Amino acid sequence: MDKDKVKALTEEIMALPGGEREQLAQEILPLLLGTRAGLEGIDRALQTLSDKELDALVERARSRGRDLPESFVASVIGEALRAARASSRS
């Protein structure tokens, strides 16, 4: 997707009323988080968290991901944690 299309979509999303933007996020974010770019974003965010905060996040994800298969939740969390820890060792 080219930069102009991304910019146009971003502007369109930002122009939505708050409630519609929230609804869009609820429906689209789960799909995006499973992508390579989504996982990289998670990795960057996890790098800023302490081990205690990471543990709390893992437990929260496990309890809130009831509609997702446990294996998917574990895979996403595991990959994000491995990447975050590997980059912190570098």
Tab-separated table of C-alpha atoms in Angstrom:
chain	number	residue	atom	x	y	z
A	1	MET	CA	0.000	0.000	0.000
A	2	ASP	CA	1.495	3.343	-0.917
A	3	LYS	CA	2.055	6.229	1.498
A	4	ASP	CA	-0.691	8.380	-0.005
A	5	LYS	CA	-3.316	5.692	0.521
A	6	VAL	CA	-2.158	5.115	4.104
A	7	LYS	CA	-2.297	8.866	4.747
A	8	ALA	CA	-5.798	9.115	3.264
A	9	LEU	CA	-7.055	6.181	5.342
A	10	THR	CA	-5.475	7.644	8.473
A	11	GLU	CA	-7.141	10.998	7.864
A	12	GLU	CA	-10.491	9.312	7.221
A	13	ILE	CA	-10.215	7.324	10.450
A	14	MET	CA	-9.217	10.409	12.440
A	15	ALA	CA	-12.249	12.272	11.039
A	16	LEU	CA	-14.669	9.653	12.390
A	17	PRO	CA	-16.682	10.513	15.500
A	18	GLY	CA	-15.208	8.980	18.658
A	19	GLY	CA	-17.781	6.212	18.942
A	20	GLU	CA	-17.296	5.088	15.363
A	21	ARG	CA	-13.520	5.187	15.768
A	22	GLU	CA	-13.843	3.005	18.891
A	23	GLN	CA	-16.061	0.522	17.045
A	24	LEU	CA	-13.606	0.384	14.153
A	25	ALA	CA	-10.721	-0.215	16.551
A	26	GLN	CA	-12.581	-3.063	18.248
A	27	GLU	CA	-13.196	-4.774	14.942
A	28	ILE	CA	-9.903	-4.082	13.156
A	29	LEU	CA	-7.204	-4.079	15.829
A	30	PRO	CA	-7.424	-7.808	16.608
A	31	LEU	CA	-6.791	-8.501	12.915
A	32	LEU	CA	-3.877	-6.082	12.718
A	33	LEU	CA	-2.184	-7.265	15.902
A	34	GLY	CA	-1.637	-10.691	14.369
A	35	THR	CA	0.315	-9.249	11.439
A	36	ARG	CA	4.089	-8.859	11.282
A	37	ALA	CA	3.782	-5.080	11.651
A	38	GLY	CA	1.399	-5.550	14.568
A	39	LEU	CA	3.827	-7.871	16.327
A	40	GLU	CA	6.675	-5.425	15.720
A	41	GLY	CA	4.556	-2.681	17.299
A	42	ILE	CA	3.873	-4.915	20.274
A	43	ASP	CA	7.600	-5.637	20.540
A	44	ARG	CA	8.428	-1.917	20.647
A	45	ALA	CA	5.782	-1.295	23.299
A	46	LEU	CA	6.916	-4.238	25.428
A	47	GLN	CA	10.476	-2.950	25.517
A	48	THR	CA	9.337	-0.083	27.715
A	49	LEU	CA	7.691	-2.335	30.343
A	50	SER	CA	9.240	-3.836	33.466
A	51	ASP	CA	9.059	-7.595	34.088
A	52	LYS	CA	6.252	-6.980	36.593
A	53	GLU	CA	4.297	-4.966	34.031
A	54	LEU	CA	4.901	-7.657	31.392
A	55	ASP	CA	3.592	-10.350	33.745
A	56	ALA	CA	0.466	-8.295	34.423
A	57	LEU	CA	-0.037	-7.742	30.700
A	58	VAL	CA	0.257	-11.462	29.965
A	59	GLU	CA	-2.353	-12.290	32.607
A	60	ARG	CA	-4.672	-9.582	31.327
A	61	ALA	CA	-4.338	-10.841	27.756
A	62	ARG	CA	-5.081	-14.392	28.852
A	63	SER	CA	-8.219	-13.348	30.733
A	64	ARG	CA	-9.529	-10.992	28.040
A	65	GLY	CA	-8.813	-13.226	25.055
A	66	ARG	CA	-11.603	-15.651	25.848
A	67	ASP	CA	-12.961	-15.568	22.313
A	68	LEU	CA	-9.527	-16.319	20.860
A	69	PRO	CA	-8.009	-19.774	20.900
A	70	GLU	CA	-5.536	-20.178	23.780
A	71	SER	CA	-2.883	-21.308	21.300
A	72	PHE	CA	-3.211	-18.040	19.329
A	73	VAL	CA	-2.970	-15.901	22.466
A	74	ALA	CA	0.033	-17.891	23.684
A	75	SER	CA	1.719	-17.656	20.297
A	76	VAL	CA	1.314	-13.883	20.009
A	77	ILE	CA	2.404	-13.250	23.592
A	78	GLY	CA	5.308	-15.676	23.349
A	79	GLU	CA	6.621	-14.212	20.105
A	80	ALA	CA	6.339	-10.667	21.413
A	81	LEU	CA	8.108	-11.540	24.658
A	82	ARG	CA	10.908	-13.412	22.870
A	83	ALA	CA	11.495	-10.510	20.524
A	84	ALA	CA	11.402	-7.935	23.323
A	85	ARG	CA	13.808	-9.900	25.487
A	86	ALA	CA	16.166	-10.643	22.571
A	87	SER	CA	16.377	-6.971	21.637
A	88	SER	CA	16.991	-5.958	25.252
A	89	ARG	CA	19.972	-8.352	25.385
A	90	SER	CA	21.524	-6.823	22.259
